[in-house]
Short mmCIF file of C-alpha atoms in Angstrom, two decimals:
data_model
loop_
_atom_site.label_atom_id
_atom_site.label_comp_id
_atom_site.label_asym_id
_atom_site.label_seq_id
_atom_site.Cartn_x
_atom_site.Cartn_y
_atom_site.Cartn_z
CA UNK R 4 25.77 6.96 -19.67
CA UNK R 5 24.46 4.05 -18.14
CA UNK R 6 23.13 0.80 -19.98
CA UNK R 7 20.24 1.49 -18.28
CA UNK R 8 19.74 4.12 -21.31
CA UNK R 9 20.08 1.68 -23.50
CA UNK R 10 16.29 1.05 -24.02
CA UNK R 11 13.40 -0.46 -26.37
CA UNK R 12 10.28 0.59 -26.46
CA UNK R 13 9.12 -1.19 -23.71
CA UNK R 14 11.86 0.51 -21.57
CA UNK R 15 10.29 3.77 -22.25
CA UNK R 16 6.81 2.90 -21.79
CA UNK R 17 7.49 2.02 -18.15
CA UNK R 18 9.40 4.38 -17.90
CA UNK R 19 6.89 7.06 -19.13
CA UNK R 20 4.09 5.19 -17.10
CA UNK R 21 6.33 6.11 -14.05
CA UNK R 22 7.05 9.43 -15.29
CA UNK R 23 2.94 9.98 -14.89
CA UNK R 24 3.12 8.90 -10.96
CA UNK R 25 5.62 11.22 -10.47
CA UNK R 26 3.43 13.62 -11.89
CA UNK R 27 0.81 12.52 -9.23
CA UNK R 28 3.02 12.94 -6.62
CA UNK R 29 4.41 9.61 -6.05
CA UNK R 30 8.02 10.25 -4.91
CA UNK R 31 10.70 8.66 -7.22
CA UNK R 32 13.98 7.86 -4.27
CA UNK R 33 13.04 5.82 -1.72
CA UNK R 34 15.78 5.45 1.11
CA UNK R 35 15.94 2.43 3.20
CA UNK R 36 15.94 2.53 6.61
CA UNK R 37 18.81 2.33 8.69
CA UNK R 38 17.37 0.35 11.64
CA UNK R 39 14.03 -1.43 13.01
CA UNK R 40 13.46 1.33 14.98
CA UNK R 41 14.75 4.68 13.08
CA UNK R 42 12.63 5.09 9.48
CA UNK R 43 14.58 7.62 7.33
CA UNK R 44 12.72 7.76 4.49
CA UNK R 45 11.74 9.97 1.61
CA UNK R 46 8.45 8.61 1.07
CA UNK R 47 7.62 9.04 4.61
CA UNK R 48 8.16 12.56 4.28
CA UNK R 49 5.33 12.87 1.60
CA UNK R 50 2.48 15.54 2.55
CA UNK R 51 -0.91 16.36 0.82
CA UNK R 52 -3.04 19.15 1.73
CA UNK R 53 -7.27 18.86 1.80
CA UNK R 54 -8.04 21.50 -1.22
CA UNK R 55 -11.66 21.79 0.20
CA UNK R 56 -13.38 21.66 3.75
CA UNK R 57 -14.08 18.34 4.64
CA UNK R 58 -16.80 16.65 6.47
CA UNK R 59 -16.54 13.17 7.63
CA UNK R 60 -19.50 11.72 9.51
CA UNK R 61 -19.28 8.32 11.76
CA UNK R 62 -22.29 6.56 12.71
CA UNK R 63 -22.91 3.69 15.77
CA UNK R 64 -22.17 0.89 13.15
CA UNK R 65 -18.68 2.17 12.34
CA UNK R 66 -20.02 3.59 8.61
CA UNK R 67 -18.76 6.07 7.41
CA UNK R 68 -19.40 9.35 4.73
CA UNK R 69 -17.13 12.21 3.65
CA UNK R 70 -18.56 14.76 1.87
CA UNK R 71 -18.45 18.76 2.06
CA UNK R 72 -22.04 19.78 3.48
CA UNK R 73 -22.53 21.20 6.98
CA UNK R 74 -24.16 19.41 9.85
CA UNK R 75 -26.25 21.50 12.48
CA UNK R 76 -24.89 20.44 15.90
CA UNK R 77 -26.62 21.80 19.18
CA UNK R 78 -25.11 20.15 22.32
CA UNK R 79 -23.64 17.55 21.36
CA UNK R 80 -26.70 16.28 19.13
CA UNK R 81 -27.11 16.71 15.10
CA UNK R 82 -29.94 17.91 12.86
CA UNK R 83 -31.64 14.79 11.42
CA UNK R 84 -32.29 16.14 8.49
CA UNK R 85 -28.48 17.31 7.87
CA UNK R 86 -27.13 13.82 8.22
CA UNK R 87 -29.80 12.40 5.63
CA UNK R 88 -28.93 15.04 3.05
CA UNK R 89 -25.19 14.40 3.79
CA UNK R 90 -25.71 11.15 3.48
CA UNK R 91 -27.27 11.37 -0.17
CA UNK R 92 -24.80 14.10 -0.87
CA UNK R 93 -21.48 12.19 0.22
CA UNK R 94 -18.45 11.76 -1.97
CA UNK R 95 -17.82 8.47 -0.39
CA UNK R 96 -19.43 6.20 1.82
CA UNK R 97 -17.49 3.73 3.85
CA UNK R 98 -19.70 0.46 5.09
CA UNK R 99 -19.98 -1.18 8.56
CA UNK R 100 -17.36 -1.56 11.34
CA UNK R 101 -14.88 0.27 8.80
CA UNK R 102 -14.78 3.25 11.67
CA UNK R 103 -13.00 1.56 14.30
CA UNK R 104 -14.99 2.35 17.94
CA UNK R 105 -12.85 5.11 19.24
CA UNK R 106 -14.20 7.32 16.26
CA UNK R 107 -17.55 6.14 16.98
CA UNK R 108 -20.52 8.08 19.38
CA UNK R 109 -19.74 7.46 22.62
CA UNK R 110 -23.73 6.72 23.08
CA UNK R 111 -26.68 6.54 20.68
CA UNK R 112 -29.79 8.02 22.75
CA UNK R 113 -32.90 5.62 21.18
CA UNK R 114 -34.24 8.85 19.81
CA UNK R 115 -38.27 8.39 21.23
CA UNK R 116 -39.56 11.20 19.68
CA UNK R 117 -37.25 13.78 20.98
CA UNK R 118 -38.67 16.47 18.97
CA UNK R 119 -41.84 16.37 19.67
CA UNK R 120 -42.55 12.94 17.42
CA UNK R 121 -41.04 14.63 14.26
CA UNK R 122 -38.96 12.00 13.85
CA UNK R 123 -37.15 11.75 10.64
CA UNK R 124 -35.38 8.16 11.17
CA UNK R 125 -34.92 5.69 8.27
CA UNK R 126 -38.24 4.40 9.23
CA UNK R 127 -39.19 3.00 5.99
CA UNK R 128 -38.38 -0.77 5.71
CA UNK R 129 -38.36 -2.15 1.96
CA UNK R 130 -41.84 -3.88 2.00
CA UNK R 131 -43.34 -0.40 2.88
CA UNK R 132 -41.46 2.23 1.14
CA UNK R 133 -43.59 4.92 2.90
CA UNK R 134 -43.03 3.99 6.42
CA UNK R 135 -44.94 4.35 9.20
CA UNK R 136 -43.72 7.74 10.09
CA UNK R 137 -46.88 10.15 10.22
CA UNK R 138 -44.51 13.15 9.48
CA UNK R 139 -43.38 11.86 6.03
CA UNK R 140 -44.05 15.72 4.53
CA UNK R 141 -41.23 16.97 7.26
CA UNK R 142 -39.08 14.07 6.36
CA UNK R 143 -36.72 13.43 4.01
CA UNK R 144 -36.74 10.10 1.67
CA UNK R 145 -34.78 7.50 2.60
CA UNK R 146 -31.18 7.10 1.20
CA UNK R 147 -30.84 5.53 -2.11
CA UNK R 148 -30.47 1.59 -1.63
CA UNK R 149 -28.24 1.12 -4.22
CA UNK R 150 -25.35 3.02 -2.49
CA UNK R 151 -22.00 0.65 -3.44
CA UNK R 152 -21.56 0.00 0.46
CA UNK R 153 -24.97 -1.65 0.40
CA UNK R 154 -24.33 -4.66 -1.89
CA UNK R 155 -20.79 -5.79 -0.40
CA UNK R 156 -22.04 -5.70 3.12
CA UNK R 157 -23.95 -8.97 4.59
CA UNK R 158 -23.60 -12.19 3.53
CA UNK R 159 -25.50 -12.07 0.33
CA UNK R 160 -25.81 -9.04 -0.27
CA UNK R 161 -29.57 -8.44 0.33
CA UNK R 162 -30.28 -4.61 2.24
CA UNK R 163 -32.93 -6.45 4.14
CA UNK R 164 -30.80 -8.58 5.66
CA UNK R 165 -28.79 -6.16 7.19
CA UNK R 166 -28.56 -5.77 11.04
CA UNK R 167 -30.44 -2.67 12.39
CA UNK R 168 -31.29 -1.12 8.66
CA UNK R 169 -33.53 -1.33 6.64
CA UNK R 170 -34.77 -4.45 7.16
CA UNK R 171 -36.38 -3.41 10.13
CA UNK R 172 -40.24 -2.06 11.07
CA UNK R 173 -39.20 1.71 10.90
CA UNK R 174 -38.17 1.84 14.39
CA UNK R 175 -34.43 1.44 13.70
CA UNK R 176 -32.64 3.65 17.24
CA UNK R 177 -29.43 3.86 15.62
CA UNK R 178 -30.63 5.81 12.43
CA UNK R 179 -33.06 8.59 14.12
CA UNK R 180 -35.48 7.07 16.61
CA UNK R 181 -38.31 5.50 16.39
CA UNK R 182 -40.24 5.61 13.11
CA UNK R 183 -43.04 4.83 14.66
CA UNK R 184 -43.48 7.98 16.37
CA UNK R 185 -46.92 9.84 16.89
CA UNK R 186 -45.73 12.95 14.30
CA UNK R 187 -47.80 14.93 15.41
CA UNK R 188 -46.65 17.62 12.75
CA UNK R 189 -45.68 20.57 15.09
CA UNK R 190 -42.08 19.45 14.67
CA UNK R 191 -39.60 21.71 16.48
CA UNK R 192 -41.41 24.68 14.75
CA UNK R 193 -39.30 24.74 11.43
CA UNK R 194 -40.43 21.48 10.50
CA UNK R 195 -36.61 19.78 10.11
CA UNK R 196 -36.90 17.02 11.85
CA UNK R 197 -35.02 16.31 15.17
CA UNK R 198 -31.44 15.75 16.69
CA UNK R 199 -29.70 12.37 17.27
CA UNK R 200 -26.70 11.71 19.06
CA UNK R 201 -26.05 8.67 16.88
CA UNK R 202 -23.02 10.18 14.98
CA UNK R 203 -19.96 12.11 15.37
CA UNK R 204 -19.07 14.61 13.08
CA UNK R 205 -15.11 15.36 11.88
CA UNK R 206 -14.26 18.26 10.51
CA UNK R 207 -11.34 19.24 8.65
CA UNK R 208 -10.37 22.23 7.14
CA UNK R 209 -9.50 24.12 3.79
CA UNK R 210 -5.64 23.54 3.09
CA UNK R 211 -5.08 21.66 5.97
CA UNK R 212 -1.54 19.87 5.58
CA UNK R 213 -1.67 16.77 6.42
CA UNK R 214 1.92 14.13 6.65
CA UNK R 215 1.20 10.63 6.64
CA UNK R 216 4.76 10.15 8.91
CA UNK R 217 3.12 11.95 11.66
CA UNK R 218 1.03 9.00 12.30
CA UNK R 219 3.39 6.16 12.32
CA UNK R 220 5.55 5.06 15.18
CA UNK R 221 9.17 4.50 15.45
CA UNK R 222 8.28 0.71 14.66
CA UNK R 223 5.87 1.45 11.50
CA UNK R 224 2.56 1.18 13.22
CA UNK R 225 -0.09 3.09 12.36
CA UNK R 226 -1.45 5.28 15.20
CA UNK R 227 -4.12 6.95 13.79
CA UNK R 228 -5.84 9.94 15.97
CA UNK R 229 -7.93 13.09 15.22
CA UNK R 230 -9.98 14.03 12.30
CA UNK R 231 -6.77 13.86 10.01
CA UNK R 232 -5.88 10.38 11.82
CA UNK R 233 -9.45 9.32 10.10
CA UNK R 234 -9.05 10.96 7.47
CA UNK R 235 -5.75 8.75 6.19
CA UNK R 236 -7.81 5.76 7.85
CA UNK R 237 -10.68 6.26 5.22
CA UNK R 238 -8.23 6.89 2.65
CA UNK R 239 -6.35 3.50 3.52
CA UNK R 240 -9.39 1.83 3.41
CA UNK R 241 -10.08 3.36 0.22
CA UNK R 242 -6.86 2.13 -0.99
CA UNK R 243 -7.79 -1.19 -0.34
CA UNK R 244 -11.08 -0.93 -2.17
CA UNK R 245 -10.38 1.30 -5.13
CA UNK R 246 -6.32 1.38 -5.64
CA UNK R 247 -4.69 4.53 -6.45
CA UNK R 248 -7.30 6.27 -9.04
CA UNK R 249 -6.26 9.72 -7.95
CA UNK R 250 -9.81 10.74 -6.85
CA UNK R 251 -9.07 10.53 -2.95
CA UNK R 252 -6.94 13.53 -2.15
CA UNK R 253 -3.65 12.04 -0.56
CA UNK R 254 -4.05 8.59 -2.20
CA UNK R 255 -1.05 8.75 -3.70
CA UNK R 256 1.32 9.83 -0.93
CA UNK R 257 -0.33 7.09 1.51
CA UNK R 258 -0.01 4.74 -1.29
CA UNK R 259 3.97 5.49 -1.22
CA UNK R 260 4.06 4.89 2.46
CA UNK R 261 1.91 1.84 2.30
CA UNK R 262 4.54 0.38 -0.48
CA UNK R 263 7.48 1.04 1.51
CA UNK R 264 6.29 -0.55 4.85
CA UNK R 265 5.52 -3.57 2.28
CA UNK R 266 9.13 -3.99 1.48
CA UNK R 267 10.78 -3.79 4.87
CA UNK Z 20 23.25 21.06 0.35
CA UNK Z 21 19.97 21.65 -0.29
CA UNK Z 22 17.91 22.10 -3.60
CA UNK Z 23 16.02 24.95 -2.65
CA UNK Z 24 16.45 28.30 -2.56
CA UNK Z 25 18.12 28.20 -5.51
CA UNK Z 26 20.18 30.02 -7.61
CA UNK Z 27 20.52 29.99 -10.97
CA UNK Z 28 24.08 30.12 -11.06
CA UNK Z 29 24.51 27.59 -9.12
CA UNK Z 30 25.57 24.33 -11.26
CA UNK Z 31 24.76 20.60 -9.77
CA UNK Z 32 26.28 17.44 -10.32
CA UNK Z 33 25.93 13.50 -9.78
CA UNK Z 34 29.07 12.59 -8.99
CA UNK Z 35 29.82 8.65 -9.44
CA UNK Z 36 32.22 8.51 -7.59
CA UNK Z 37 30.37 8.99 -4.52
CA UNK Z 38 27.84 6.75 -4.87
CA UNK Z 39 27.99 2.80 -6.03
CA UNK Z 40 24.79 1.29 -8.14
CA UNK Z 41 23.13 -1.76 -7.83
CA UNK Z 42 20.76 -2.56 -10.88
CA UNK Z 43 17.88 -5.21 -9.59
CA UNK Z 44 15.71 -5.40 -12.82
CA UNK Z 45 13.92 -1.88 -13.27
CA UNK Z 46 15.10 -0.53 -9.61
CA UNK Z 47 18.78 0.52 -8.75
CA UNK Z 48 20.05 0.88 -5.41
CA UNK Z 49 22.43 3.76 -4.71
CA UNK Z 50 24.86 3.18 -1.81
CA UNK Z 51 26.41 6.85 -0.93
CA UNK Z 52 29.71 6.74 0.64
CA UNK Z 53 29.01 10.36 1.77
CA UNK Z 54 25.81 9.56 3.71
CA UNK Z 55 26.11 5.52 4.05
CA UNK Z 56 22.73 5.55 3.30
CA UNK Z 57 21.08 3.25 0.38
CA UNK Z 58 18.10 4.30 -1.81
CA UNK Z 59 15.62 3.34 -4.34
CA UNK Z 60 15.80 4.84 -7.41
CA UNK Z 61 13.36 3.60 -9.99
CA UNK Z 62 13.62 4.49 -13.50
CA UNK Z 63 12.76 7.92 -13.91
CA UNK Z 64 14.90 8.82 -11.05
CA UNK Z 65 17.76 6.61 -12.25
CA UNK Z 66 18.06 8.94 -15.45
CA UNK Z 67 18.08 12.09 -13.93
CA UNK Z 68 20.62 10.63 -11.71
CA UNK Z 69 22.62 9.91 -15.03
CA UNK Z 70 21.72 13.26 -16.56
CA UNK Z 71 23.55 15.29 -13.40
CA UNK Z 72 26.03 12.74 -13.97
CA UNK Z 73 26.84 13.50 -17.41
CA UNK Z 74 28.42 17.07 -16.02
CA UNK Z 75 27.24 20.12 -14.40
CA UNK Z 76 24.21 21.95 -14.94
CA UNK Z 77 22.12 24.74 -13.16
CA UNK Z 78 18.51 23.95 -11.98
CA UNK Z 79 17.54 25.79 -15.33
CA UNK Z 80 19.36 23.69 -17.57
CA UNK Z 81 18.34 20.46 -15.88
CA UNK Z 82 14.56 21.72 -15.97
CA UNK Z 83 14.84 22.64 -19.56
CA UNK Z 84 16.64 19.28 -20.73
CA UNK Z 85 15.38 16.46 -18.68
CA UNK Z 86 12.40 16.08 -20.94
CA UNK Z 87 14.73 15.67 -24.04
CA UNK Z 88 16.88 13.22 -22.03
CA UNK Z 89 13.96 11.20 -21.20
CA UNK Z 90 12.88 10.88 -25.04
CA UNK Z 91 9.88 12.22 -23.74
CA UNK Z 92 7.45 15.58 -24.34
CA UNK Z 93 7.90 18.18 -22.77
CA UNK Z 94 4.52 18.09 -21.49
CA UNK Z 95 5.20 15.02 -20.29
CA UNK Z 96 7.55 15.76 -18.32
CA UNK Z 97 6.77 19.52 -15.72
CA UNK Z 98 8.96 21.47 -15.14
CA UNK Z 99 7.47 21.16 -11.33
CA UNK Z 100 8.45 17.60 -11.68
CA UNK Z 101 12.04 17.90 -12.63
CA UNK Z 102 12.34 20.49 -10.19
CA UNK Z 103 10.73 18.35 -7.45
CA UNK Z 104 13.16 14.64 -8.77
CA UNK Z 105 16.15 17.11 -8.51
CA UNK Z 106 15.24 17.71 -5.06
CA UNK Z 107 14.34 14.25 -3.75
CA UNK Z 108 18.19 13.60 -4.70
CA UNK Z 109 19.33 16.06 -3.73
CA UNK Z 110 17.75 15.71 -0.52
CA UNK Z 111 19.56 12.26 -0.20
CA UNK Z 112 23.05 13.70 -0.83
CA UNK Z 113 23.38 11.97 -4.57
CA UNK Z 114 23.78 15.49 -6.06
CA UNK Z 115 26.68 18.44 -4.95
CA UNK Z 116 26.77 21.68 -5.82
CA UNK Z 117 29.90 22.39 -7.09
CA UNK Z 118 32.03 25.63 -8.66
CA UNK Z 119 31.05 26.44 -12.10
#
């Protein structure tokens, strides 16, 4: 038996405490590399799979929010009032420029009233919590200010100070169109509010399998496509933000890859 | 040869003489002079290195001993785990299957 074995309590702590991450998936051999350009690696071969359908929305700004609710999409354009109650509904939110531009909308239409006025932007600035929508009763509230992405963007932190949010006089383009629209109440006849082409949606389904490896070149760059290329992107970033609490699915097996690039 | 399918007559081994260790603090590295590859073991995956060493053993046995070995619980320790630190060295080439 090795001397390794020979061990104090402090020995088996650690090694108990890595006992748990193996639990969590963490992989316990890593093999180095043989060259620059030809990773052999256990780690790299981790794989998680999504347990649930997942929803990732992108907006103009590079924000992001995953969540599980459905988004109505009719030509290329999503229901206004989806996106706000994903948005209130999302497991996590990701804040500005986190979604690099490929992900983004290719365009964000200014939104004047293209459902005949029922526009359900974020009109309502802070100052005036109502707005100057006229269709408020169509509309849903506003997203909850206090959303963790909202104090660590800006440079102190205030909401209002924030380009092209909430700061502004209701007539923010890249969050639904003009708030200052006539409402005129007839809506699109169901009363929901109308369709911006603003975000893009990313989808990705039940038990979808998805290998970390796949993603990184010979040289270990990242090279991140696809819903599941955003998906690991979000989870990186969440990496970065959180560390490895277990709640992201796949944490832990990016975490493994993310170690091992570390020590090349 | 690999871990899985299995069979549970089947008996595995670490054999040291294939292999040379390198102990760096909590982390060993594991030169195989089958493969000429080097890994990482840390120090969970050290001991069951050490545990095939000690001599042959079927997936069962190993499953049903590791936790014991480890000084640990057995909930502590799943069997889905052992079963899954068996493979990744086995997967490397640090354990054989030989003749019972």
């Amino acid at each position: 038996m090795s001397n390794i074995q020979n061990k104090d309590g402090d020995f088996l702590a650690r090694r108990r405490q890595l006992l748990k991450l193996g639990a969590a998936g963490v992989p316990m051999v890593l093999t180095l590399k043989a060259s620059a350009t030809q990773p052999v690696h256990s780690a790299l071969d981790c794989a998680f799979v999504i347990p649930d359908e997942v929803t990732i929305l992108v907006d103009y700004d590079g924000k992001a929010w995953m969540g599980d609710d459905s988004i109505r999409e009719k030509h290329g354009k999503y229901k206004t009032q989806d996106i706000e109650r994903f948005k209130s509904n999302a497991d996590y939110m990701f804040p500005d420029s986190t979604v690099p531009e490929r992900f983004r909308p290719d365009e964000c239409d200014t939104g004047q009233n293209d459902a005949n006025g029922n526009d359900c932007g974020w009109g309502n600035d802070i100052d005036d919590p109502v707005g100057d929508n006229n269709d408020q009763d169509s509309c849903p509230a506003d997203p909850p200010r206090e959303t963790p992405w909202f104090e660590e963007e800006g440079e102190d932190g205030e909401p209002g100070n924030r380009p092209n949010d909430y700061s502004g006089n209701g007539n923010d383009w890249r969050h639904g169109g003009g708030g200052n629209g006539n409402g005129n109440g007839n809506g699109n006849g169901n009363g929901n509010g109308g369709w911006t082409d603003c975000y893009k949606v990313y989808k990705i389904s039940r038990n979808t399998t998805i290998t970390p490896a796949d993603y990184l070149s010979g040289n270990g760059n990242w090279n991140l496509n696809g819903a599941n290329g955003l998906y690991l992107l979000l989870a990186g970033k969440y990496l970065d933000t959180y560390g490895n609490d277990g709640g992201f699915p796949g944490i832990s097996c990016l975490l493994s890859i993310l170690n091992y690039l570390e020590m090349q | 040869m690999s871990a899985g399918p299995n069979n549970d007559d089947w008996v595995w081994v670490a054999n040291p003489d294939h292999y040379i260790l390198h102990e760096i603090g909590d982390s060993t590295f594991a030169f195989s002079r089958v493969s000429g590859t080097t890994h990482m073991l840390n120090l969970v995956s050290r001991a069951m290195l050490d545990y095939l060493a000690e001599h042959p053993k079927t997936l069962t046995q190993i499953i049903a001993g590791f936790a014991a070995y480890l000084e640990v619980p057995p909930e502590e320790c799943p069997s889905g785990v052992v079963r899954r630190l068996f493979g990744e060295l086995d997967e490397v080439g640090l354990v054989e299957r030989v003749e019972p």
